[in-house]
CSV table of C-alpha atoms in Angstrom, one decimal:
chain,number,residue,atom,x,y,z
I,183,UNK,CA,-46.8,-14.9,-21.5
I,184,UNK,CA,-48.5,-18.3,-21.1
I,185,UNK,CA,-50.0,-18.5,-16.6
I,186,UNK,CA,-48.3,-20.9,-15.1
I,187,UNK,CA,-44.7,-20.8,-16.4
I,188,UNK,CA,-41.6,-19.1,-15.0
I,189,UNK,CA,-42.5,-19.4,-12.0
I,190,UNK,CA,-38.7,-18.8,-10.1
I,191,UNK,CA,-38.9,-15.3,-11.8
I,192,UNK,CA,-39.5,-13.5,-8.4
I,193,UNK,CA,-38.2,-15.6,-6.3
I,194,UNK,CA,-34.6,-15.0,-7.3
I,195,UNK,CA,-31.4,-17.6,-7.4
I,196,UNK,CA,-31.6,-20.9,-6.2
I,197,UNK,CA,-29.6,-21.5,-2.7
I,198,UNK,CA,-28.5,-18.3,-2.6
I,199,UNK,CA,-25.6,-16.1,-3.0
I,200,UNK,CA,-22.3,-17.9,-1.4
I,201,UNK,CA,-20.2,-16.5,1.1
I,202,UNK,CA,-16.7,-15.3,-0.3
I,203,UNK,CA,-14.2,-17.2,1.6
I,204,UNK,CA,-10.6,-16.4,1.2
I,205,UNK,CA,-8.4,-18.8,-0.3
I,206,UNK,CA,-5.4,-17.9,1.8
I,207,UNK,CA,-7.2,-19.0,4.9
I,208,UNK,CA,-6.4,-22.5,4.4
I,209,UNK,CA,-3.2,-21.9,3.7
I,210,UNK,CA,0.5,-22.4,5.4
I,211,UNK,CA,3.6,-21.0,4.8
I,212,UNK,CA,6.9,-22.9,4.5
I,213,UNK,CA,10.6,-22.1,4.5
I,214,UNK,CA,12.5,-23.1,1.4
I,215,UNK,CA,16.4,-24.7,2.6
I,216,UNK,CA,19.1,-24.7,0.3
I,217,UNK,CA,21.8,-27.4,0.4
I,218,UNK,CA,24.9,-26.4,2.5
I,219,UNK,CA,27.1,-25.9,-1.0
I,220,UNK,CA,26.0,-22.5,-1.1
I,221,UNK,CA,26.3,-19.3,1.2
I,222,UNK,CA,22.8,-18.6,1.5
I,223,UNK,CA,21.0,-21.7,2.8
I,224,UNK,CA,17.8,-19.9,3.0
I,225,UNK,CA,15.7,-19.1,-0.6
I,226,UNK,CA,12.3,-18.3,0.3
I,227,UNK,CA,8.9,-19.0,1.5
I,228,UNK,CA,6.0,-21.2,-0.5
I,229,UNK,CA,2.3,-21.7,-0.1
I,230,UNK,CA,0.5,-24.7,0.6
I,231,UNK,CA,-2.9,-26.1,1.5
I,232,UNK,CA,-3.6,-27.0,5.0
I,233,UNK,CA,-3.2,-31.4,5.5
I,234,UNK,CA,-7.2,-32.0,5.3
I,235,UNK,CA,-8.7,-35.1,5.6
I,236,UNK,CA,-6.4,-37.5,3.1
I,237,UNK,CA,-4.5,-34.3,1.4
I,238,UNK,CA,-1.4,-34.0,3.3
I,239,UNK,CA,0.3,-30.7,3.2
I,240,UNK,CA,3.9,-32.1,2.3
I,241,UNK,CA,2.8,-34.2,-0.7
I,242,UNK,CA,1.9,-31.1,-2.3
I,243,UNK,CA,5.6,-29.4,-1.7
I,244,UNK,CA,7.1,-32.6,-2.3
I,245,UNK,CA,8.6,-32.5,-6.0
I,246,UNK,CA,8.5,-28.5,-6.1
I,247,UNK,CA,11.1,-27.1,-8.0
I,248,UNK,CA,12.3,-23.5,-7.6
I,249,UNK,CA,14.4,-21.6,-9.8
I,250,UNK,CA,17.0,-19.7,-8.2
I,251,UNK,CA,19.9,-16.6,-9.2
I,252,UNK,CA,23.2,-18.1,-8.1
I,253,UNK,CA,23.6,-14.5,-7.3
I,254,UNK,CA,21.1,-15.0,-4.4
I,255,UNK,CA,22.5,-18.3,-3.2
I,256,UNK,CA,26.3,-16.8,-3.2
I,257,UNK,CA,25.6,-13.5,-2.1
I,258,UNK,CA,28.2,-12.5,-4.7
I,259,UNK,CA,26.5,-10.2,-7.5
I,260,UNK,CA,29.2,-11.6,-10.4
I,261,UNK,CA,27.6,-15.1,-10.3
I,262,UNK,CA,23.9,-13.5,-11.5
I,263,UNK,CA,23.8,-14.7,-15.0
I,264,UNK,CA,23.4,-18.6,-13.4
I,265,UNK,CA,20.1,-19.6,-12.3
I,266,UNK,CA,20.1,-22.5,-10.0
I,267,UNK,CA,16.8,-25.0,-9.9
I,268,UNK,CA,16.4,-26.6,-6.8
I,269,UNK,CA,13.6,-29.4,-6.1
I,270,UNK,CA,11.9,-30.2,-2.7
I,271,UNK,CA,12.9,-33.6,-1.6
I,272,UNK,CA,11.8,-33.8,1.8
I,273,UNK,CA,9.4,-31.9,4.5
I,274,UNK,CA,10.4,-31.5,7.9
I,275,UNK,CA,8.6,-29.1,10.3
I,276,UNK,CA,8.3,-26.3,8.6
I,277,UNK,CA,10.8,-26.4,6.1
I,278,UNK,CA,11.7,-27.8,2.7
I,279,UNK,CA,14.8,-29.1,2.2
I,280,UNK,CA,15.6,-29.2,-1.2
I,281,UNK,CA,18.7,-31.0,-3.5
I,282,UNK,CA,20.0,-29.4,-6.9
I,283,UNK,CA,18.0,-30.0,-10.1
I,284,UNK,CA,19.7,-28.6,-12.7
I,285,UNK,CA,21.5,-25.4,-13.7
I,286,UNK,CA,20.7,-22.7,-16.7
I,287,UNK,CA,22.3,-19.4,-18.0
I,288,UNK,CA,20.6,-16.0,-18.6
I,289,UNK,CA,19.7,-15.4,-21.9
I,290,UNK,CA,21.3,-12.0,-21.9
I,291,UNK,CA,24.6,-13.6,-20.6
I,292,UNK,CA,24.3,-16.1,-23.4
I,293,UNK,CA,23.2,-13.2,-26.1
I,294,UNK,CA,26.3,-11.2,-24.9
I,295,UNK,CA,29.3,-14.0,-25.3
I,296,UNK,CA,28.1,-15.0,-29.2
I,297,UNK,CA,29.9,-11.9,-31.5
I,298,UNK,CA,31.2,-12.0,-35.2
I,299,UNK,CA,35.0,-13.1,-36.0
I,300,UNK,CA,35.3,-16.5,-33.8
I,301,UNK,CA,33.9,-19.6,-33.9
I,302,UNK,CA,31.0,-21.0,-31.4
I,303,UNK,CA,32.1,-24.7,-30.0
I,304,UNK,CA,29.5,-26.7,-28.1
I,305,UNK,CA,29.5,-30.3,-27.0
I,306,UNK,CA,26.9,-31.6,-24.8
I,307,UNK,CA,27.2,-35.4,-22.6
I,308,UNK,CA,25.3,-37.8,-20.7
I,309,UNK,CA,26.7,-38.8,-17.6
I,310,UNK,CA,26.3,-40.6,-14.0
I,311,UNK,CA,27.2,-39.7,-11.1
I,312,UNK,CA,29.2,-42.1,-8.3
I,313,UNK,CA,24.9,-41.5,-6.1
I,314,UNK,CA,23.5,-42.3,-9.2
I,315,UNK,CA,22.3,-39.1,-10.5
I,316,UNK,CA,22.2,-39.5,-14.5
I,317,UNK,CA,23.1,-35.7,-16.0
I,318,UNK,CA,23.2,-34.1,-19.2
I,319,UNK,CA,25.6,-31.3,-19.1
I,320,UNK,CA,26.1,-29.2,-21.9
I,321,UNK,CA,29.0,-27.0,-22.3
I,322,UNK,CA,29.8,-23.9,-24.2
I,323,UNK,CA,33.1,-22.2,-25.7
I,324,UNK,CA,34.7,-19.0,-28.0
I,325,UNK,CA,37.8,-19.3,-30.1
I,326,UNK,CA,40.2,-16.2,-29.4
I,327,UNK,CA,43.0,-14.0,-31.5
I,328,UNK,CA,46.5,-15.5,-30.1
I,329,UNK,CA,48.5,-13.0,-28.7
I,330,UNK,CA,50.1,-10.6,-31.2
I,331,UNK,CA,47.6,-11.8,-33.8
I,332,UNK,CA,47.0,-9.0,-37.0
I,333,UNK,CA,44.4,-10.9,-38.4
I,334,UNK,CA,40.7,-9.8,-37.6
I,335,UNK,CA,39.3,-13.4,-37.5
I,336,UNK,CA,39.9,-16.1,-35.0
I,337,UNK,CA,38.2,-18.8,-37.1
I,338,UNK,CA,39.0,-22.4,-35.7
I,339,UNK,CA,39.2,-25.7,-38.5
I,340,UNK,CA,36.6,-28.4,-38.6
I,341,UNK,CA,38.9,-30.7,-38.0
I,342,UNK,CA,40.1,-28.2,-34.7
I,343,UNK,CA,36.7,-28.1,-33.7
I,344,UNK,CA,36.2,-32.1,-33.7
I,345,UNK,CA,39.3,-32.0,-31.5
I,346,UNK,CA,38.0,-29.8,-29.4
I,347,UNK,CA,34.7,-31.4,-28.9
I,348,UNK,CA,36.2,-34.5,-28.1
I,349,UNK,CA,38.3,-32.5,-25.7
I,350,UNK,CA,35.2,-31.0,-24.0
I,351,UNK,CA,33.0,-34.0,-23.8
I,352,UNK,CA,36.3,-36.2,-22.3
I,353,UNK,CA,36.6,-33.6,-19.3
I,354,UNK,CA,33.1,-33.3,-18.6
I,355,UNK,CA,32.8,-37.2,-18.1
I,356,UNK,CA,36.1,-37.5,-16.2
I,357,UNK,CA,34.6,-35.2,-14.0
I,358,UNK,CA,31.5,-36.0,-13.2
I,359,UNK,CA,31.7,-39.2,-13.0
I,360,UNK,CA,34.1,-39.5,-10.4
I,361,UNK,CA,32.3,-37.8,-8.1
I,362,UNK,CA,29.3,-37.4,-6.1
I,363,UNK,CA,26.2,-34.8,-7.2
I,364,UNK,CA,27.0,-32.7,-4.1
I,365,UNK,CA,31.0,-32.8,-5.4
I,366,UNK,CA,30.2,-32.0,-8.9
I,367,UNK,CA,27.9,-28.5,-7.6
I,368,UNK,CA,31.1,-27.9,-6.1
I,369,UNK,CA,32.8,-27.8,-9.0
I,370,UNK,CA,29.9,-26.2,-10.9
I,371,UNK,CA,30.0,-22.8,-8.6
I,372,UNK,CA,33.4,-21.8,-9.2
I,373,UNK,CA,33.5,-22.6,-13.1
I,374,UNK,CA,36.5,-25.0,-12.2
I,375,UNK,CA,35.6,-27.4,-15.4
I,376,UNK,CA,35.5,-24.5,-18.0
I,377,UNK,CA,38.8,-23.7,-16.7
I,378,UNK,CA,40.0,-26.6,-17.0
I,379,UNK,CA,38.7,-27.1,-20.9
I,380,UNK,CA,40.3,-23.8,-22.1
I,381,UNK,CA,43.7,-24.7,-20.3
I,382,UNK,CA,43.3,-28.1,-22.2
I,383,UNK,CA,42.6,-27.3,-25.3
I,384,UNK,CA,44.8,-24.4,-25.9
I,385,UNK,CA,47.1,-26.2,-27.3
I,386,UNK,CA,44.7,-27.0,-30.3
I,387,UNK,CA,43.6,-23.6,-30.3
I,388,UNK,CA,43.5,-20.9,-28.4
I,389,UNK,CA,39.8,-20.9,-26.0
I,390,UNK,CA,37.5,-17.9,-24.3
I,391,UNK,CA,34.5,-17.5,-21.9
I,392,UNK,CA,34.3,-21.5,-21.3
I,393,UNK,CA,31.6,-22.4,-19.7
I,394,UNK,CA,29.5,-25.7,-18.5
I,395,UNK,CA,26.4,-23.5,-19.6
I,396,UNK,CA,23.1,-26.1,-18.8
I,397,UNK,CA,22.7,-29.1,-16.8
I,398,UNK,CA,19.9,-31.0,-16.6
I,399,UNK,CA,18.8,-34.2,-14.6
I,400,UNK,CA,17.5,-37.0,-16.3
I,401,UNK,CA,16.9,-39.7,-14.0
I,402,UNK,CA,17.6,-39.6,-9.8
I,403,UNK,CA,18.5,-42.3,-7.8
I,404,UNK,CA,15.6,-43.8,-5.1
I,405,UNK,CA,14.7,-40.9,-1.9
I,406,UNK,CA,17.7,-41.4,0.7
I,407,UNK,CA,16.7,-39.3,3.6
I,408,UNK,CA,20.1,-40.0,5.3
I,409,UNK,CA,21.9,-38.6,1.6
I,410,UNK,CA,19.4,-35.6,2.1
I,411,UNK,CA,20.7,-34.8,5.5
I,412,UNK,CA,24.4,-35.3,4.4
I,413,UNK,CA,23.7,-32.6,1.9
I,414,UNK,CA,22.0,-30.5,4.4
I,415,UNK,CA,25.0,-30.9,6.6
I,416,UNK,CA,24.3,-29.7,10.0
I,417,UNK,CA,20.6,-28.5,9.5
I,418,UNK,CA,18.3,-28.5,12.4
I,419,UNK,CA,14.8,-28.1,12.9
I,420,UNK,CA,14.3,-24.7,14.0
I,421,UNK,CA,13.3,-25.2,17.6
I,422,UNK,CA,12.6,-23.0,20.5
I,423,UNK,CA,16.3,-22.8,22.7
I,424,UNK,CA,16.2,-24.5,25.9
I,425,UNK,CA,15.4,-21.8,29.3
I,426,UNK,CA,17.4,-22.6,32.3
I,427,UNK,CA,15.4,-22.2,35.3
I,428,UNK,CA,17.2,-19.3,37.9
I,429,UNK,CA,18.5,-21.6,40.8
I,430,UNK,CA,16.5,-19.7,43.6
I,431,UNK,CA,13.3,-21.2,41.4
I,432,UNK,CA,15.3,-24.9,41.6
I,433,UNK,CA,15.4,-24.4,45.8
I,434,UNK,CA,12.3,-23.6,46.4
I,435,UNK,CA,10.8,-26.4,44.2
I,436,UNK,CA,13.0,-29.0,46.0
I,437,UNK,CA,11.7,-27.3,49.4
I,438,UNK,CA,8.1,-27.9,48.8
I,439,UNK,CA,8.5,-31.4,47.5
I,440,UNK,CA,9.3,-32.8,51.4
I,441,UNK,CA,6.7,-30.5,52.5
I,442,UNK,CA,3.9,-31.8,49.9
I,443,UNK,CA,5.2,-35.6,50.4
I,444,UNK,CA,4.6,-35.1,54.6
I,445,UNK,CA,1.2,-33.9,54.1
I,446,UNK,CA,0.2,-37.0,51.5
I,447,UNK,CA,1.7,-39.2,54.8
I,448,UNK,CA,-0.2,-37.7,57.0
């Protein structure tokens, strides 16, 4: 080895070994708030860095999306196959409060309803709502055996089908349109417009397991704090109650006020 080179051999790293520092040091926890259409208002906690310097804590929650079991924000166990996405909108204390983003089924409830001997319908639309909220909802149906029926298929006509679409993507416009995005989750909780599609269309053919199975938001209308809080209804900051003070506490205070105000006098 020539004299004179590698040198930093012995001398080990350069600067040193740095200290470990734990990530979740710099962190803060914040409670996730569901919009008053459902049961359960409360979803969860998220992380989030510590506001340093120019970062500010709430523009990184800001925009956040969360996917949710309607199970969990019904506290009913039959609604599990919907998952519900919900996106921060605004940061207030400690909490997120969040506005609906869009809605999904599971893919095992969606595996389960397609079987042999019927006929799949599906019709999807693009639609705005009265706030401005421009949706695509896309909705799902099964042809069924009319009552009595021998025959082991149910299969529906081309022309039956068209009908049917038309039927489908009618209703779903009619009703979202006319109302407001908080409205329309109303309507989407219960399965009121897949009811409403089978009762229509049975007349063209007979319908089963109707349902508005995806929705998703293509454009929102500009932040509206006051909207947010309308959709939050009557959500407060969580904030510590307000102590009365016992009244002998009150008397004495009022007692020693005089007595202090003498002594400045004098």
């Amino acid at each position: 080895m020539a004299v004179g080179k590698n040198k930093r051999i012995s001398k080990g790293k350069k600067g040193g070994k740095k200290k470990a520092a734990d990530p979740f040091a710099k962190k803060d926890w914040y409670e996730v708030k569901a919009p008053n259409s459902f049961t359960s208002r409360s979803v969860g906690k998220t992380l989030v860095t510590r506001t340093q310097g120019t970062k500010i804590a709430a523009d990184g929650l800001k925009g956040r999306v969360f996917e949710v079991s309607l199970a969990d924000l019904q506290q009913n166990e039959a609604d599990a196959y919907r998952k519900i996405r919900l996106r921060v909108e605004d940061v207030q204390g400690r909490n997120c409060l969040t506005n609906f983003w869009g809605m999904d089924f599971t893919t095992d409830k969606l595996r389960s309803l397609v079987r042999k001997w019927q006929t799949l319908i599906e019709a999807h639309v693009e639609v705005k709502t009265t706030d401005g909220y421009m949706l695509r909802m896309f909705c799902i149906g099964f042809t069924k055996k009319r009552a009595g029926q021998v025959k082991r298929t149910c299969y529906a006509q081309s022309s039956q089908i068209r009908e049917i679409r038309k039927k489908m993507t009618e209703i779903m416009t009619r009703e979202a349109s006319s109302c407001d995005l908080k409205e329309l989750v109303g309507k989407f909780i219960p399965e009121s417009i897949g009811k409403d599609i089978e009762k229509q269309c049975s007349g063209i053919y007979p319908l089963q397991s109707v349902y508005v199975r995806k929705v998703k938001i293509l454009r929102a209308p500009r932040f509206d704090v006051t909207k947010l809080m309308e959709v939050h209804g009557d959500y407060s900051e969580e904030i510590g109650a307000k102590v009365e003070r016992p009244a002998e506490d009150t008397t004495a205070a009022d007692a020693e006020k005089p007595a202090a105000e003498a002594g400045e006098d004098g």
